[in-house]
PDB file of C-alpha atoms in Angstrom:
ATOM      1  CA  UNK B   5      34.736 -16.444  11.161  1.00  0.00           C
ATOM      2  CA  UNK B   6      34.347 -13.804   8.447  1.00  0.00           C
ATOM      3  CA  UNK B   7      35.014 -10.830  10.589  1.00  0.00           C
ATOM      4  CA  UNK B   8      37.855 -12.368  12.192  1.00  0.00           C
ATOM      5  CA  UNK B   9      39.379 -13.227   8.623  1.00  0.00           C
ATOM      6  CA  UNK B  10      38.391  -9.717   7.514  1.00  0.00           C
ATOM      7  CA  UNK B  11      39.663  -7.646  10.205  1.00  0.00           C
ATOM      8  CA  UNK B  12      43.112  -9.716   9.919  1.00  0.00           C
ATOM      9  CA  UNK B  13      43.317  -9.080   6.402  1.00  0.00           C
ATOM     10  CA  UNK B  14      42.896  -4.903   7.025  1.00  0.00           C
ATOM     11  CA  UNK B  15      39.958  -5.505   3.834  1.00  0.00           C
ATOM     12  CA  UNK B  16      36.826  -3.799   3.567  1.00  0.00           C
ATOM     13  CA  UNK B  17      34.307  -5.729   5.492  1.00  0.00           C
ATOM     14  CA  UNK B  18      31.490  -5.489   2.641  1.00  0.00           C
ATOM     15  CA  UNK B  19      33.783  -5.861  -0.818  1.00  0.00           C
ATOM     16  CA  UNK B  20      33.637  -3.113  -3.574  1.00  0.00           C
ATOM     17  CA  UNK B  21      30.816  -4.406  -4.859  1.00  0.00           C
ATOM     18  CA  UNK B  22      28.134  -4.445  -2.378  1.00  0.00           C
ATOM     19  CA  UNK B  23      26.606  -1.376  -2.355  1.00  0.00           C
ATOM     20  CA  UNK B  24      26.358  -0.088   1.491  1.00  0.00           C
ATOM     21  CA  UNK B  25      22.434   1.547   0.603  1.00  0.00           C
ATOM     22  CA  UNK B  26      21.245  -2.184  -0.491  1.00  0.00           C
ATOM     23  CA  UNK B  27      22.437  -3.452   2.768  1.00  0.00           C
ATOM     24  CA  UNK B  28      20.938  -0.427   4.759  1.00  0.00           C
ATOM     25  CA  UNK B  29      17.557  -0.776   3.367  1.00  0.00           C
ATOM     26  CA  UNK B  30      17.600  -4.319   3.785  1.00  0.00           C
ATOM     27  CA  UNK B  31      18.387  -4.363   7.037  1.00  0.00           C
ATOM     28  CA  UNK B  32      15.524  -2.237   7.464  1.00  0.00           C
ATOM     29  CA  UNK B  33      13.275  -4.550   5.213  1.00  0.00           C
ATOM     30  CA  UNK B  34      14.390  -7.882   7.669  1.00  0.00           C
ATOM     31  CA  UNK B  35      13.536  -5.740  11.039  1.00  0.00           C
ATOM     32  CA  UNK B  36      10.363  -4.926   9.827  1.00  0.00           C
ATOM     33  CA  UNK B  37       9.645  -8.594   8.653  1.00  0.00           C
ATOM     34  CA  UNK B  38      11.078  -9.825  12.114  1.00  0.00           C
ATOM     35  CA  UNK B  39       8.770  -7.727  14.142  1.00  0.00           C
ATOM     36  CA  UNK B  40       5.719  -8.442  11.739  1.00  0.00           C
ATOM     37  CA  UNK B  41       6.354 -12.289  12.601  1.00  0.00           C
ATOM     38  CA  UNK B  42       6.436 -11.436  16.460  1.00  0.00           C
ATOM     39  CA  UNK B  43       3.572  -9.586  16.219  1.00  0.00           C
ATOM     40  CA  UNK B  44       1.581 -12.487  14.714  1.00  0.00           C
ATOM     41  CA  UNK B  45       2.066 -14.226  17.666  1.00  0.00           C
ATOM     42  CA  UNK B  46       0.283 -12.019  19.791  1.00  0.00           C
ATOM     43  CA  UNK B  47      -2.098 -11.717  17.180  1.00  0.00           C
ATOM     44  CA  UNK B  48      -3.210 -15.021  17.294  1.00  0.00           C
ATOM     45  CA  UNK B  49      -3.829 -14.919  20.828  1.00  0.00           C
ATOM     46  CA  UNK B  50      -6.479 -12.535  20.315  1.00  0.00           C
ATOM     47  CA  UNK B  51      -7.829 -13.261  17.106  1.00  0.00           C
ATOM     48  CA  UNK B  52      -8.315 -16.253  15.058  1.00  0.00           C
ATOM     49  CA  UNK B  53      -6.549 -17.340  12.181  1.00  0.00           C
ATOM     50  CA  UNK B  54      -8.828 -16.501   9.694  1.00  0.00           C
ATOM     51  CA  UNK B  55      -9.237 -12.942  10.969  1.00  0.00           C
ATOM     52  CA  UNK B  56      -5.393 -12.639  10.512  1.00  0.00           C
ATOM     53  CA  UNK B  57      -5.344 -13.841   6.794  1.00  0.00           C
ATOM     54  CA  UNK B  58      -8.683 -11.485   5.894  1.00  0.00           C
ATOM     55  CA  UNK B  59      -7.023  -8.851   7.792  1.00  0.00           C
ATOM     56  CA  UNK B  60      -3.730  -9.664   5.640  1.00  0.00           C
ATOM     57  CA  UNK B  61      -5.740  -9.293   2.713  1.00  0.00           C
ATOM     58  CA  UNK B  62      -6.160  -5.774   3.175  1.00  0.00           C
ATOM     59  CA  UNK B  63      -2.306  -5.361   2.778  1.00  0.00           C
ATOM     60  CA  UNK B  64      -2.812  -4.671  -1.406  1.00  0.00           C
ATOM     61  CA  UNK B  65      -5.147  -2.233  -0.622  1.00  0.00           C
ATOM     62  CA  UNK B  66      -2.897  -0.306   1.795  1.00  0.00           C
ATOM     63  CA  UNK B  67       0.296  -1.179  -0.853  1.00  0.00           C
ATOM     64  CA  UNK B  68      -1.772   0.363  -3.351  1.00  0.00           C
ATOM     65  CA  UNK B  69      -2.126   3.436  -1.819  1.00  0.00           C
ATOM     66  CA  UNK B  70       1.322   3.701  -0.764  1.00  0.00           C
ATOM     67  CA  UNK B  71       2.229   2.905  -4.057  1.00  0.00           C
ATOM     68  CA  UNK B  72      -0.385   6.008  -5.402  1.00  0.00           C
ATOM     69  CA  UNK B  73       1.558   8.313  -2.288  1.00  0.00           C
ATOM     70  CA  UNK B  74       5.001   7.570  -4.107  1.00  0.00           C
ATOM     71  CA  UNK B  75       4.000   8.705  -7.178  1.00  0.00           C
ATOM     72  CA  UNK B  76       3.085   5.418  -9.200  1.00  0.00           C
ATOM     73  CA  UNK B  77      -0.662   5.320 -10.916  1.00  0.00           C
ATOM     74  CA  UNK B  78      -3.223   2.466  -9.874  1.00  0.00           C
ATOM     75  CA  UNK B  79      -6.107   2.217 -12.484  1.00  0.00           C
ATOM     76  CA  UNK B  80      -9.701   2.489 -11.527  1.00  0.00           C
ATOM     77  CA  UNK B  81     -10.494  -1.458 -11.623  1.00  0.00           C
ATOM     78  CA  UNK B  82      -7.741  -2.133  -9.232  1.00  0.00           C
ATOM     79  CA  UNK B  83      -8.986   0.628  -6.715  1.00  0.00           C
ATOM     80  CA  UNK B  84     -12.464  -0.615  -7.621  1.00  0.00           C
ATOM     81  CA  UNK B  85     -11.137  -3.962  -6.457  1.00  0.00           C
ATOM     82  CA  UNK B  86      -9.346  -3.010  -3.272  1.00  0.00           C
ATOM     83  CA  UNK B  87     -12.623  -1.249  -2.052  1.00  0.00           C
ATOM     84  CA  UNK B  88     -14.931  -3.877  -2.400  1.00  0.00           C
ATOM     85  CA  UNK B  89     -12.677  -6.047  -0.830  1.00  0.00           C
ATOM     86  CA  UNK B  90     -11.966  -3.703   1.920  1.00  0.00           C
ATOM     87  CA  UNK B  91     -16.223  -3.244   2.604  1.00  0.00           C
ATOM     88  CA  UNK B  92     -16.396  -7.346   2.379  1.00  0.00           C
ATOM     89  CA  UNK B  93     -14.157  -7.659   5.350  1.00  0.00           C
ATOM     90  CA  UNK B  94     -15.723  -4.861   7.216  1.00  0.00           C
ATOM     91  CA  UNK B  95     -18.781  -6.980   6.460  1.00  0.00           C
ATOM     92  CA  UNK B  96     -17.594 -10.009   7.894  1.00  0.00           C
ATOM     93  CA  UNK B  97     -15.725  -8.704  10.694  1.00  0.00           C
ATOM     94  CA  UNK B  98     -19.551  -7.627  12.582  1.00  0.00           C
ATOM     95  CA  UNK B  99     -21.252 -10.251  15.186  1.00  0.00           C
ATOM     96  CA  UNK B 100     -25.265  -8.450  14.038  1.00  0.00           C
ATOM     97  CA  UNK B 101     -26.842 -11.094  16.522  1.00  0.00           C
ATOM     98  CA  UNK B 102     -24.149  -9.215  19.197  1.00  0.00           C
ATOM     99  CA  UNK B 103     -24.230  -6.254  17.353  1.00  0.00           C
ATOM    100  CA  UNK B 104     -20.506  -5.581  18.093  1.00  0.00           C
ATOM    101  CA  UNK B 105     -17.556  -6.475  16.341  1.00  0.00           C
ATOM    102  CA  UNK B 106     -16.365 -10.310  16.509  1.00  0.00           C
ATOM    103  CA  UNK B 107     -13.261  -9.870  18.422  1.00  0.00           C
ATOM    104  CA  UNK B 108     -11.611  -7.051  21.020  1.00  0.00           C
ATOM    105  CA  UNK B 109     -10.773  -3.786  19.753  1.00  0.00           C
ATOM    106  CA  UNK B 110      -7.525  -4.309  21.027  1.00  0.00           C
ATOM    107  CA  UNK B 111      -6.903  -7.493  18.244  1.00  0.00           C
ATOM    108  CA  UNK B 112      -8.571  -4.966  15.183  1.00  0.00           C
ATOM    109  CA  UNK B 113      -5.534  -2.579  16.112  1.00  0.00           C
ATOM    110  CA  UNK B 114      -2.435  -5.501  16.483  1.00  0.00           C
ATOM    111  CA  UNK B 115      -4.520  -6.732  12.638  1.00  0.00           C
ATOM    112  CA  UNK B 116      -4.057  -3.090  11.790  1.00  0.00           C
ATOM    113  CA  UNK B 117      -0.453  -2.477  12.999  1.00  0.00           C
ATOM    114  CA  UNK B 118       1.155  -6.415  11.527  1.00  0.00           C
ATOM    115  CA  UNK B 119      -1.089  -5.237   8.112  1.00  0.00           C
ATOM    116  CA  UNK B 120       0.575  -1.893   8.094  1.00  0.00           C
ATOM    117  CA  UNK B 121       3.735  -3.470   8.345  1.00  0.00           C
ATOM    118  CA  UNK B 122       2.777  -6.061   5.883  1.00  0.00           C
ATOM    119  CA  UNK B 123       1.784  -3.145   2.965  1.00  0.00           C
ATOM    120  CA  UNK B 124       4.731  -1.026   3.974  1.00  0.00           C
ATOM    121  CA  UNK B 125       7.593  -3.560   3.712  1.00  0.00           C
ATOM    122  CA  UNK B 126       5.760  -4.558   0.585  1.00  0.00           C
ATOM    123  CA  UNK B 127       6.590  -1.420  -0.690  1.00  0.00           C
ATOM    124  CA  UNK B 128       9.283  -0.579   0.463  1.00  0.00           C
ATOM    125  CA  UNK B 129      10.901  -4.090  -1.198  1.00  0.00           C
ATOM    126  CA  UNK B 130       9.270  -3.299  -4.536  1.00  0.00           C
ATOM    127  CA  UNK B 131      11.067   0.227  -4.752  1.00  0.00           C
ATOM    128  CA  UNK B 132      14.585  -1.045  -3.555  1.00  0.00           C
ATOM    129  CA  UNK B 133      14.252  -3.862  -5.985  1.00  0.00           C
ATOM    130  CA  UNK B 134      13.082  -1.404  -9.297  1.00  0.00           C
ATOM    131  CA  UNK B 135      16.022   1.426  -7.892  1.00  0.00           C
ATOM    132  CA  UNK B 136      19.007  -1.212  -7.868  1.00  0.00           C
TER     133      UNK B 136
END
């Protein structure tokens, strides 16, 4: 194997060129996309799979104020564009015949936690890429 061949050799295990940061943050950018695919499993046990992609769809909306939080500028039709979308899903997300929402409070927050993931290693990957 690699490590085998490496540690025989007395080398470096990651060459010269292979910056040690990259690696770091994308390490951290596959553990968050590993744990975003568990969650969806339990996700779907809850919720159906169209609540999980309109609760997805929130993920620009929560990238675009991440984005705004590290300093980058979103124009007024894109937040004009995230918030209607945002009140559409809060819209369709509400049983009025039940008057309650359409599935457990406990499935909104799992939709809220894999989205939050979703945004944030969104994010994250867009400011490794444009600082490397």
């Amino acid at each position: 194997s690699h490590t085998v061949e490496v540690r025989a050799s007395g080398a470096d295990f990651f060459p010269s060129s292979v910056n040690k940061q990259i690696v770091l943050h994308y390490f951290g950018l596959a553990s968050l996309y590993t744990v975003n695919n568990i969650l969806t499993f339990y996700v779907l046990e809850l919720a159906d799979p169209g609540t999980l992609s309109l609760f997805k769809s929130m993920a620009p909306y929560l990238c675009a104020l991440l984005l705004r939080l590290s300093g980058q500028a979103i124009n007024r039709l894109q937040w004009c564009c995230v918030i209607i979308q945002c009140c559409a899903i809060a819209i369709i997300q509400y049983d009025v015949k039940k008057g309650m929402p359409i599935v457990s409070l406990g499935a909104y927050a799992l939709l809220a936690l894999a989205t939050s993931i979703t945004a944030t290693s969104s994010v994250w990957n867009q400011l490794v890429i444009k600082g490397f």
